[in-house]
GROMACS .gro file of C-alpha atoms in nm:
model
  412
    1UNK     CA    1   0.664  -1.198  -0.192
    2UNK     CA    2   1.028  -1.202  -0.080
    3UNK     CA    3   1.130  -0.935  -0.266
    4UNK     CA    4   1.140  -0.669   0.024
    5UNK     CA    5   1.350  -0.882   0.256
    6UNK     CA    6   1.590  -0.979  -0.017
    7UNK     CA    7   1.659  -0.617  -0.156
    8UNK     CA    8   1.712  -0.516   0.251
    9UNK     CA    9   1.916  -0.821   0.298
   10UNK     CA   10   2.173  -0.684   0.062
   11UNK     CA   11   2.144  -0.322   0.072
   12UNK     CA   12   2.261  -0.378   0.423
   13UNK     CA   13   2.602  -0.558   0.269
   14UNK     CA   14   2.636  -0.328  -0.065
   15UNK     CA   15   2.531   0.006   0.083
   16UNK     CA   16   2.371   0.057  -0.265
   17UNK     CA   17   1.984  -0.014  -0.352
   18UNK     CA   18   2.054  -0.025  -0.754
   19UNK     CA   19   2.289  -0.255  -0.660
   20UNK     CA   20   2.059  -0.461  -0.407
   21UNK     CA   21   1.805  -0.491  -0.662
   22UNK     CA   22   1.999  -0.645  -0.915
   23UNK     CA   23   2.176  -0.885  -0.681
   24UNK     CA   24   1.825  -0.997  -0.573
   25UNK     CA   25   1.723  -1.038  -0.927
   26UNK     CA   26   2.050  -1.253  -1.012
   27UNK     CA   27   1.960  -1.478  -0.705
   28UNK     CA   28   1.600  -1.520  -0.873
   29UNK     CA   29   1.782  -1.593  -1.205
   30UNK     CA   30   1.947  -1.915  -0.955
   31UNK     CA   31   1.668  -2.054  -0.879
   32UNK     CA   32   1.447  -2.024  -1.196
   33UNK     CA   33   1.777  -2.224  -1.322
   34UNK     CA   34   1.841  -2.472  -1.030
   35UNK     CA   35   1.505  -2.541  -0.913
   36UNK     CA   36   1.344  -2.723  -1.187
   37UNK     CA   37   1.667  -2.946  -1.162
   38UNK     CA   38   1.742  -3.003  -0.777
   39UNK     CA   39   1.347  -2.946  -0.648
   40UNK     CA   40   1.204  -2.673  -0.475
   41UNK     CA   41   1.353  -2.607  -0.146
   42UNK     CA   42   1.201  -2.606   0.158
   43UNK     CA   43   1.224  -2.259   0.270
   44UNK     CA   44   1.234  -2.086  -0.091
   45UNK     CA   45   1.240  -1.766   0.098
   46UNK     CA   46   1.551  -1.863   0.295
   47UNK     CA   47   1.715  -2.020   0.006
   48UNK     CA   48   1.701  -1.674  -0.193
   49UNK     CA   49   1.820  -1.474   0.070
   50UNK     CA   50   2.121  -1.667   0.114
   51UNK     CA   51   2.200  -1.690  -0.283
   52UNK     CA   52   2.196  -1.268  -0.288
   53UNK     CA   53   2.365  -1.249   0.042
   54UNK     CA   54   2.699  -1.453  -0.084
   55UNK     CA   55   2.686  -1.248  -0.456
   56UNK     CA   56   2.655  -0.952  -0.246
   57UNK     CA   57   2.951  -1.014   0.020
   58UNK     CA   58   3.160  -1.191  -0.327
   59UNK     CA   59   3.082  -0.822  -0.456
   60UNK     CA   60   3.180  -0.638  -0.173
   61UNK     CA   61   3.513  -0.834  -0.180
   62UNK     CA   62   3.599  -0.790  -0.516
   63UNK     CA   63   3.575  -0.421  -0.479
   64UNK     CA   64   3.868  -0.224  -0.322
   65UNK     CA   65   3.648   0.061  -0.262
   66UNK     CA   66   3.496  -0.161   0.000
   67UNK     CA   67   3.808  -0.322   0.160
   68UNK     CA   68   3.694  -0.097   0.486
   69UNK     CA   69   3.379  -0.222   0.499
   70UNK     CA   70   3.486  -0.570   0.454
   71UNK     CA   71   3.741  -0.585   0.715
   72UNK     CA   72   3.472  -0.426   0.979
   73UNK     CA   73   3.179  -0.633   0.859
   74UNK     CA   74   3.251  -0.930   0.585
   75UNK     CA   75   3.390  -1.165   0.783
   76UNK     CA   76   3.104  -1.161   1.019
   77UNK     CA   77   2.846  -1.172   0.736
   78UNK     CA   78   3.037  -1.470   0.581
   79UNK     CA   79   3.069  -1.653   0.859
   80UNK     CA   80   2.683  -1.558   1.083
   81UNK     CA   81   2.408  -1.839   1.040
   82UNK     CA   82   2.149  -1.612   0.850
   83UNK     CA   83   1.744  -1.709   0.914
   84UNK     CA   84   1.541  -1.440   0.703
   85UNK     CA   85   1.233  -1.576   0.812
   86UNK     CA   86   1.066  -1.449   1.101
   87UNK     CA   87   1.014  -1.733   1.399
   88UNK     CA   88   0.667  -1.569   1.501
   89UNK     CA   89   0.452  -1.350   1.470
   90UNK     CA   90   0.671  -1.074   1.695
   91UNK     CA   91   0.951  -1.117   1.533
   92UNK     CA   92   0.977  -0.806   1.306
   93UNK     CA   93   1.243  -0.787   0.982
   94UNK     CA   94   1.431  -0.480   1.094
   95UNK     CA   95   1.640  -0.485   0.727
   96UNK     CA   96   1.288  -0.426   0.597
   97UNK     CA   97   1.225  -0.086   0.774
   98UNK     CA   98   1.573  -0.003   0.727
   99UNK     CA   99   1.522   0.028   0.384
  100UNK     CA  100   1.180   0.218   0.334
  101UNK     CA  101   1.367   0.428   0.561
  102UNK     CA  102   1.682   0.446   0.354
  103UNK     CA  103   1.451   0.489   0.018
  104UNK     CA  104   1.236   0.781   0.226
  105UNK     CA  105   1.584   0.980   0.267
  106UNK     CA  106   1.527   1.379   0.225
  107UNK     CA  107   1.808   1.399  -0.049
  108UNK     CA  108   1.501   1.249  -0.258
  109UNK     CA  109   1.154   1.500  -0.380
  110UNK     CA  110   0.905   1.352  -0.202
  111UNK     CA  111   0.750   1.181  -0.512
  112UNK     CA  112   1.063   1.019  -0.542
  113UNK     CA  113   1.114   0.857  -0.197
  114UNK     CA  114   0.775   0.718  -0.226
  115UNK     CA  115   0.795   0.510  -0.563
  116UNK     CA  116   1.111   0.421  -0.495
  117UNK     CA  117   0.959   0.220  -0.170
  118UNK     CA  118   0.656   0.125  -0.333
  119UNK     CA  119   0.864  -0.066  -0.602
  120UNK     CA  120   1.162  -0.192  -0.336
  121UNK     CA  121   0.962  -0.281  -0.059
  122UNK     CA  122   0.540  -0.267  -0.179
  123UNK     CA  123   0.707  -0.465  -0.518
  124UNK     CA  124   0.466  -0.245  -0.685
  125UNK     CA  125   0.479  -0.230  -1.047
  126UNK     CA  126   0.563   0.125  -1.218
  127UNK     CA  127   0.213   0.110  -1.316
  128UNK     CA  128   0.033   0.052  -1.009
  129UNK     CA  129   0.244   0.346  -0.842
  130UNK     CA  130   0.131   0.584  -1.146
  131UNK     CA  131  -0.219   0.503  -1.035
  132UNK     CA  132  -0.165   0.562  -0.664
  133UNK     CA  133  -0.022   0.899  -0.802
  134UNK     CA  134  -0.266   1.011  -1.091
  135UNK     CA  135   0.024   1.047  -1.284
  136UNK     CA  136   0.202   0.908  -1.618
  137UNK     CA  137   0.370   0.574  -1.576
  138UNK     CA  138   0.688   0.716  -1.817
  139UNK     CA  139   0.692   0.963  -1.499
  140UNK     CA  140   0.689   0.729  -1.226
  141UNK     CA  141   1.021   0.523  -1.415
  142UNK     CA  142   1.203   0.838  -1.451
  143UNK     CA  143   1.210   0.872  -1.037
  144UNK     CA  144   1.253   0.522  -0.947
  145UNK     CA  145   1.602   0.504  -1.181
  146UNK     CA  146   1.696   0.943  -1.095
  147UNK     CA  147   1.638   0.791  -0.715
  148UNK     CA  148   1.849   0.518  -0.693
  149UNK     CA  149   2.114   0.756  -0.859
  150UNK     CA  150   2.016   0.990  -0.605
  151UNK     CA  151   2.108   0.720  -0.311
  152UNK     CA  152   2.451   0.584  -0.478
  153UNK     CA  153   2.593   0.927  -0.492
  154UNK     CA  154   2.486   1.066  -0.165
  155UNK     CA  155   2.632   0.759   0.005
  156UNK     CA  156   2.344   0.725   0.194
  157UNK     CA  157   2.373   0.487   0.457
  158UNK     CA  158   2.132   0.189   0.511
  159UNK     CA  159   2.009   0.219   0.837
  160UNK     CA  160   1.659   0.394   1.082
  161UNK     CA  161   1.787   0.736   1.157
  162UNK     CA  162   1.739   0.869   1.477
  163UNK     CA  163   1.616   1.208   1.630
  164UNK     CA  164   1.526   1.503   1.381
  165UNK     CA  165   1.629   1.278   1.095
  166UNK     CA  166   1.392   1.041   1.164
  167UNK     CA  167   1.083   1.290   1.216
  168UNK     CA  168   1.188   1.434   0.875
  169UNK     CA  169   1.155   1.133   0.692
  170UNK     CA  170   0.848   0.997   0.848
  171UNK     CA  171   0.578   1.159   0.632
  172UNK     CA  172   0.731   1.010   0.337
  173UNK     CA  173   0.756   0.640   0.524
  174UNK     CA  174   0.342   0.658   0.664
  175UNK     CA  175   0.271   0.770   0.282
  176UNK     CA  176   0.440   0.466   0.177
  177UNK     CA  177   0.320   0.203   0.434
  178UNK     CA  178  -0.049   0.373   0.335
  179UNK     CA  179   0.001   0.342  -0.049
  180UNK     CA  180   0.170  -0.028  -0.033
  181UNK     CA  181  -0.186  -0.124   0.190
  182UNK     CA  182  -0.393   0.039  -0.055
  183UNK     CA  183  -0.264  -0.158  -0.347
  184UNK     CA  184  -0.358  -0.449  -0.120
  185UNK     CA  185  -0.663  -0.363  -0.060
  186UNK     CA  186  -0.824  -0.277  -0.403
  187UNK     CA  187  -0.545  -0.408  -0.666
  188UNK     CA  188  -0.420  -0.206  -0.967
  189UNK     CA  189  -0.467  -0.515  -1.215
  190UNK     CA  190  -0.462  -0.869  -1.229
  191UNK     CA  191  -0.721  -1.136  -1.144
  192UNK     CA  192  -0.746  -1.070  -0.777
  193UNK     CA  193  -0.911  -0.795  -0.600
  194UNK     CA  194  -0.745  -0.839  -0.294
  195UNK     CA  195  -0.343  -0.876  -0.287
  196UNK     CA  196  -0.330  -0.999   0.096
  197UNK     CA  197   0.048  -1.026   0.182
  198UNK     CA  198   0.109  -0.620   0.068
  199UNK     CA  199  -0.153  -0.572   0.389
  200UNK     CA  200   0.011  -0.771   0.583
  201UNK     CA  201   0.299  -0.589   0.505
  202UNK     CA  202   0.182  -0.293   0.557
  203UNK     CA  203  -0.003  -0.376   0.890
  204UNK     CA  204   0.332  -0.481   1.013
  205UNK     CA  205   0.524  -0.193   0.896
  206UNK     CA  206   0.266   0.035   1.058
  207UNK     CA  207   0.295  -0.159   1.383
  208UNK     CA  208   0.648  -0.157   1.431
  209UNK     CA  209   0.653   0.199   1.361
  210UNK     CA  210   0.416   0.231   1.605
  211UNK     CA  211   0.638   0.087   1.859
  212UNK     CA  212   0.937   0.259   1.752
  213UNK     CA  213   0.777   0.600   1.794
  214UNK     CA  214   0.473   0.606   2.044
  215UNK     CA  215   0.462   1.011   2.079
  216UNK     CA  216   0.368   1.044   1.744
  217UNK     CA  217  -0.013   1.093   1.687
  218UNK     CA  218  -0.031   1.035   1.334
  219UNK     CA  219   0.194   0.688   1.304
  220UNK     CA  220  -0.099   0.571   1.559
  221UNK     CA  221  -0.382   0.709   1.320
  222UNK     CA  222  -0.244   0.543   1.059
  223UNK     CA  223  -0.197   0.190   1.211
  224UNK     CA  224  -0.545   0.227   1.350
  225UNK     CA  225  -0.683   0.309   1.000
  226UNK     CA  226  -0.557   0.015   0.837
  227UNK     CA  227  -0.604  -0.250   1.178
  228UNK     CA  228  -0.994  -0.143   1.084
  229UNK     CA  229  -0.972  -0.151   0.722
  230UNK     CA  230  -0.784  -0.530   0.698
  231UNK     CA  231  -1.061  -0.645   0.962
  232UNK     CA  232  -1.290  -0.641   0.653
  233UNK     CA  233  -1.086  -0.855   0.433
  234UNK     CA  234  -1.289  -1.161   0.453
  235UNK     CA  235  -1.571  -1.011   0.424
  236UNK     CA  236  -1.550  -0.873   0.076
  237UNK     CA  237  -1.500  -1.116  -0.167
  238UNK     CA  238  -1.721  -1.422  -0.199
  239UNK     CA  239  -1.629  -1.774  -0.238
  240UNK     CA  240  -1.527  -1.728  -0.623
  241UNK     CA  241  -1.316  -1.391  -0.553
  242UNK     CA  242  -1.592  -1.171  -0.684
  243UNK     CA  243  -1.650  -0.834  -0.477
  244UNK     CA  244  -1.883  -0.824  -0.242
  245UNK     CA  245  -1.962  -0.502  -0.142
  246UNK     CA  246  -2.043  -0.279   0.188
  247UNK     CA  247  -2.395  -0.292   0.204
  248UNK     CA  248  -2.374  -0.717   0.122
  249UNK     CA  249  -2.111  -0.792   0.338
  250UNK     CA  250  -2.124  -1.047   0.650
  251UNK     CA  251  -2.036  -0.815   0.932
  252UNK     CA  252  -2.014  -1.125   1.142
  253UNK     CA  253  -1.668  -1.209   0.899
  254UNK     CA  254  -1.522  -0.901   1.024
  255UNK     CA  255  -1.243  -0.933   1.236
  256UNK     CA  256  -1.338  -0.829   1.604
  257UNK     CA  257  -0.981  -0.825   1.725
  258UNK     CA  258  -0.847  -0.615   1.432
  259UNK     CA  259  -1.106  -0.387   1.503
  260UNK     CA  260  -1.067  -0.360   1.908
  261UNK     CA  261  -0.647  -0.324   1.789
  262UNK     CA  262  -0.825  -0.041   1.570
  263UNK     CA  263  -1.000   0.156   1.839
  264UNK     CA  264  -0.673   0.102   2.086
  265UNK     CA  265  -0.460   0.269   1.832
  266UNK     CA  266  -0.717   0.542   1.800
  267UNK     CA  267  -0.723   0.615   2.133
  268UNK     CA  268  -0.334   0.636   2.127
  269UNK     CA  269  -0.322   0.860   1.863
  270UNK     CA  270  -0.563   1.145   1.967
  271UNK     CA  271  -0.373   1.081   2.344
  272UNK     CA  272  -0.066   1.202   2.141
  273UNK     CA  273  -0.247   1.474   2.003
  274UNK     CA  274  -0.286   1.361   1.637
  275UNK     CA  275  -0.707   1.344   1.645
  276UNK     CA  276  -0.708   1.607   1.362
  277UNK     CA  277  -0.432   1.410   1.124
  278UNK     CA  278  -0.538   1.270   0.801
  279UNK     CA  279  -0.457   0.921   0.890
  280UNK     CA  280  -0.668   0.975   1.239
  281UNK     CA  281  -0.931   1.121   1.034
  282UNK     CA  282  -0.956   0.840   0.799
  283UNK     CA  283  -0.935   0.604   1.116
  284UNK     CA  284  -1.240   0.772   1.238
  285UNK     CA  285  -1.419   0.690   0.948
  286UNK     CA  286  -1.319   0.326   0.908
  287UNK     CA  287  -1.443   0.298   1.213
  288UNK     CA  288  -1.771   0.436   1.184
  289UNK     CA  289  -1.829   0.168   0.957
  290UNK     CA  290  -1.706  -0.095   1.176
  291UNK     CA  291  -1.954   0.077   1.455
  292UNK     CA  292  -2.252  -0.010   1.250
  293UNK     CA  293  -2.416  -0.326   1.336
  294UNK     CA  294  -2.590  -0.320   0.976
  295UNK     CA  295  -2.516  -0.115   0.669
  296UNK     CA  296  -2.817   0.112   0.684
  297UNK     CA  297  -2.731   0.210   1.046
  298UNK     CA  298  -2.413   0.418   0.931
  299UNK     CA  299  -2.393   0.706   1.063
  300UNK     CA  300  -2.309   0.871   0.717
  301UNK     CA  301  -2.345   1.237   0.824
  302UNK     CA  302  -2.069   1.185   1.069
  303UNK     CA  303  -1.887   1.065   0.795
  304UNK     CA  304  -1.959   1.310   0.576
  305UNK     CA  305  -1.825   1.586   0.804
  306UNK     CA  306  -1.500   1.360   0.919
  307UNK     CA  307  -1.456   1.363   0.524
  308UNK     CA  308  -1.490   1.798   0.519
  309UNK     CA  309  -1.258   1.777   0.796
  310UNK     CA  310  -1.007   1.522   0.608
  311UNK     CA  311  -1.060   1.774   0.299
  312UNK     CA  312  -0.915   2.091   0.513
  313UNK     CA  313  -0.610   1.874   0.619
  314UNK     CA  314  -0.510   1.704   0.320
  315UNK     CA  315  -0.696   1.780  -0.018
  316UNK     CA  316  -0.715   1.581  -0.320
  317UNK     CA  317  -0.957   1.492  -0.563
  318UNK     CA  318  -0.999   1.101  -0.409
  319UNK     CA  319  -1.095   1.272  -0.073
  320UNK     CA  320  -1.370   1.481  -0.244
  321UNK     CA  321  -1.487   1.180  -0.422
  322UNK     CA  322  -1.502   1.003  -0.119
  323UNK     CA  323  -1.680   1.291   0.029
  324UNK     CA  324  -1.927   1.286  -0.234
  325UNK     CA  325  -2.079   0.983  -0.184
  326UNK     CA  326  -2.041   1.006   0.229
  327UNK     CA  327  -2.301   1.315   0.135
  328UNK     CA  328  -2.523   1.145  -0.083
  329UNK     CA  329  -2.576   0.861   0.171
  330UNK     CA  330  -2.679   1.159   0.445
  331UNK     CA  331  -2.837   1.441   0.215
  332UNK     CA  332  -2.971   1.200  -0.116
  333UNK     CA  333  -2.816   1.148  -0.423
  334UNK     CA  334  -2.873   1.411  -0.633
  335UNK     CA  335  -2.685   1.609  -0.333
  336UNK     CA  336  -2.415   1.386  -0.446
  337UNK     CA  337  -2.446   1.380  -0.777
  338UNK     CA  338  -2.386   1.793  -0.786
  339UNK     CA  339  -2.019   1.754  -0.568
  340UNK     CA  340  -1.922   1.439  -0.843
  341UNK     CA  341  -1.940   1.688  -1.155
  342UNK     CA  342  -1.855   1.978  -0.977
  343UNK     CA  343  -1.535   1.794  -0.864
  344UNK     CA  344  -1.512   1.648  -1.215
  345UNK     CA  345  -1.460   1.990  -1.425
  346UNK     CA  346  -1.236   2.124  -1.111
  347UNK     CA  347  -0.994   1.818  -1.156
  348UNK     CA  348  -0.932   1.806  -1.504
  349UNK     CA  349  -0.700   1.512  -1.646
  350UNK     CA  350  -0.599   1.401  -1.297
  351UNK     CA  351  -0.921   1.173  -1.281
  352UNK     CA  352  -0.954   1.144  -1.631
  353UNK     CA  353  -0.846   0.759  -1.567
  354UNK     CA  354  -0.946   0.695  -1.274
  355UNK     CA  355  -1.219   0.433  -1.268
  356UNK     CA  356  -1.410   0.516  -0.948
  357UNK     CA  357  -1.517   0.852  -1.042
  358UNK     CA  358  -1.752   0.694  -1.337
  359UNK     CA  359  -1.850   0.420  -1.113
  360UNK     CA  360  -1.971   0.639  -0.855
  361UNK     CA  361  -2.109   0.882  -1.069
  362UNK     CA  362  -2.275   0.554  -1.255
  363UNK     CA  363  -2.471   0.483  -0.892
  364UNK     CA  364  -2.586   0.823  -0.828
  365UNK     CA  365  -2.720   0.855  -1.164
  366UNK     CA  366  -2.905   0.478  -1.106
  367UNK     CA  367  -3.032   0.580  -0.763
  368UNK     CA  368  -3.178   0.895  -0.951
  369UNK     CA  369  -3.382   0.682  -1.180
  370UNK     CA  370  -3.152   0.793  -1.493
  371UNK     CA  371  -3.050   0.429  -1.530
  372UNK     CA  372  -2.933   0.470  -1.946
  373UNK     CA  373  -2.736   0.742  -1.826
  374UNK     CA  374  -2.606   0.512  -1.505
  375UNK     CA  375  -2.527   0.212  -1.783
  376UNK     CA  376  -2.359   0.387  -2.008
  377UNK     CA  377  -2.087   0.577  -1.665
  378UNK     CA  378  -2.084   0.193  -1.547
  379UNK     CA  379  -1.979   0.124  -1.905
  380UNK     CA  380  -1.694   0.388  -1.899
  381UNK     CA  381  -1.544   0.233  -1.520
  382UNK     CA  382  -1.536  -0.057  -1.654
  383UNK     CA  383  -1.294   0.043  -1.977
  384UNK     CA  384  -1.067   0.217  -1.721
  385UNK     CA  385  -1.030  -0.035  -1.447
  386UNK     CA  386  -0.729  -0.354  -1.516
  387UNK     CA  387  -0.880  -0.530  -1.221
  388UNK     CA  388  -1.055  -0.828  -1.354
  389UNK     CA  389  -1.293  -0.840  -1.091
  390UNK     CA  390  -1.393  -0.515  -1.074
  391UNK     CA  391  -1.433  -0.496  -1.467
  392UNK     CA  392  -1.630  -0.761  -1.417
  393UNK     CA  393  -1.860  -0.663  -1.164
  394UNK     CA  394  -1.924  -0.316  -1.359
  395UNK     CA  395  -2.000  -0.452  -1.694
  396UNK     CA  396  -2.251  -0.660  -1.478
  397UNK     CA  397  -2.446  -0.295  -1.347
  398UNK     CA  398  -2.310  -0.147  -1.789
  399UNK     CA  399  -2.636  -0.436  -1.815
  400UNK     CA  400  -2.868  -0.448  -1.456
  401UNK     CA  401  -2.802  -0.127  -1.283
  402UNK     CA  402  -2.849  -0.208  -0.892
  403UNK     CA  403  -2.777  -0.065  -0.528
  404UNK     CA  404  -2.440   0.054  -0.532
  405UNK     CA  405  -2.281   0.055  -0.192
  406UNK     CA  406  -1.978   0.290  -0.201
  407UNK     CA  407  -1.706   0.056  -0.057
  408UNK     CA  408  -1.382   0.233  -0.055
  409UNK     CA  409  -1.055   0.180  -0.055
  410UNK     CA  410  -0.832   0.254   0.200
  411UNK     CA  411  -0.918   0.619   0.217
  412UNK     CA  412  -1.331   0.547   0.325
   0.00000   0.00000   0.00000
């Protein structure tokens, strides 16, 4: 939970983000020793900031290659009073946007810039980021450690650049924030379906980049997309953690003032001329849903072309899932059903793991009265997914097949 704000804490100090990370892990190693001894203290957070912040000033003084720095800056950092913990709810981390700014740098590939700030600030396993990606986890290592080599030698500095610099980075940074909310959202693994503090993370993120650059259309569409999609989050697990999905949920648990923050931000962003941007477009669609005073009053044909439209801009096989069952909702399921396997032979391996596509193809089959064939697809999403929750709410419809209600991730 504290990782991001440690790692930024001392990147700032050690101009290095190898470096920060294994300063950050050493302070960790402190307090797994000294805490079972002296008690936990009352501001862990605090307390492990502090620990990396002396190793990292003790490091910069032991270094000659650093003697500049230290004489402009390690006095002051030695000497400041240092309170990493926000003191409400507008006070915003700057050291944290610093560094998914500093990780987004353009001497990186794109793929690059974006694990490496999924694992520094998201504290996203390599395994979680090869799912967000489709790709090999083996791959997904390989840039995180070529990256931070990457940063080291380029001397990058550590700071929010400013002008040109700063529009060239900022696809890379409204991937990230979108990618760290996702995980979230819908988690890679674990016993949780929901991670809640990566949204809030990335809510804030968005937000403050919001306010640092209110001309652009897109940094709007995105922190109206995911002000929408977090309004849900109560809504959609029940009292044990178990999904509950779209057509189930309590629309009365949705957050009204998320969702009013929502439609503000939309408004800004298609005022800044970004209404055709795939975060806008994706906004759009959250908040049809968030329009619809009951699940069957969605306007799904709306949808469905907002997802044709989010296809044009920014293609990928999730999209055209997505699409898929936006078009089965409007048009029936076998409508569905034909975009699902023609999607599935046109993708190859890059969904061969991905759990969803089974699951959805699993309800179209059901709602087509095929329900051996729907078992058995429900059977095969439920091999492929880690989440505990959602394994266990597929091998539930691998027995009963039921009314599947399409709730998406971050993306629909």
């Amino acid at each position: 939970m504290e990782s991001a704000r440690v790692v930024a804490t001392v990147a700032r100090i050690v101009r290095d983000i190898g470096i920060a990370e294994e300063i950050a892990q050493d302070a960790l190693v402190a307090a797994l020793e000294q805490w079972p001894r002296d008690g936990v203290p009352e501001r862990p957070g605090a307390w492990l900031t502090a620990a990396a912040k002396h190793r990292a000033v003790d490091l910069v003084r032991r270094r000659e290659t650093y003697a500049r720095k230290l004489a402009e800056a390690g006095r002051e950092l030695t000497e400041e009073s240092y309170d990493p913990e926000p003191s409400g709810p507008g006070d915003i981390d700057d050291d944290v946007l610093r560094l998914v700014f500093t990780a987004c740098h353009p001497v990186l590939s794109a793929e690059a810039r974006t694990a490496l700030t999924l694992r520094l600030v998201g504290g996203l396993r390599t395994d979680e980021i090869a799912r967000a990606f489709l790709v090999p986890e083996a791959t997904v290592a390989q840039r995180i450690v070529r990256a931070k080599r990457s940063l080291a030698r380029a001397g990058v500095a550590f700071e929010v650049p400013y002008g040109a610099d700063r529009t060239a980075r900022l696809d890379s940074v409204l991937e990230v924030i979108y990618l760290i909310f996702n995980e979230g959202y819908a988690a890679t693994a674990g016993d949780d379906l929901l991670r809640p503090a990566l949204c809030e993370d990335a809510l804030r993120l968005a937000r403050q980049l919001a306010a640092l650059m209110p001309k652009e259309g897109e940094v709007h569409g995105l922190a109206a997309l995911l002000e929408v999609q977090a309004s849900r989050t109560a809504a959609r697990t029940g009292p044990g953690g178990e999904p509950v999905l779209l057509a189930d949920q309590n629309r009365a648990r949705w957050n009204r003032l998320l969702i009013r923050r929502g439609l503000a931000a939309l408004e800004r962003a298609v005022a800044a001329g970004g209404a055709g941007g795939p975060y806008a477009l994706q906004a759009a669609i959250a908040v049809c849903h968030a329009r619809a005073a009951t699940y069957e009053e969605t306007d799904w044909a709306t949808i469905a072309a907002l997802y044709g439209r989010l296809a044009a801009v920014a293609p990928s096989p999730v999209v055209e899932l997505n699409r898929a069952v936006a078009v089965s909702m409007a048009e029936g399921a076998a409508a569905g059903l034909a975009l699902v396997d023609a999607l599935a032979v046109a993708a190859g391996p890059a969904l061969d793991r991905y759990h969803l596509l089974p699951s959805v193809r699993g309800d179209l089959l059901d709602r087509l009265g095929r329900a051996e064939e729907a078992r058995a697809e429900f059977a095969r999403a439920a091999e492929l997914t880690r989440n505990e929750r959602e394994r266990a709410l597929l091998r539930e419809r691998a027995r009963e097949p039921g009314p599947e209600t399409g709730d998406q991730r971050a993306s629909g």
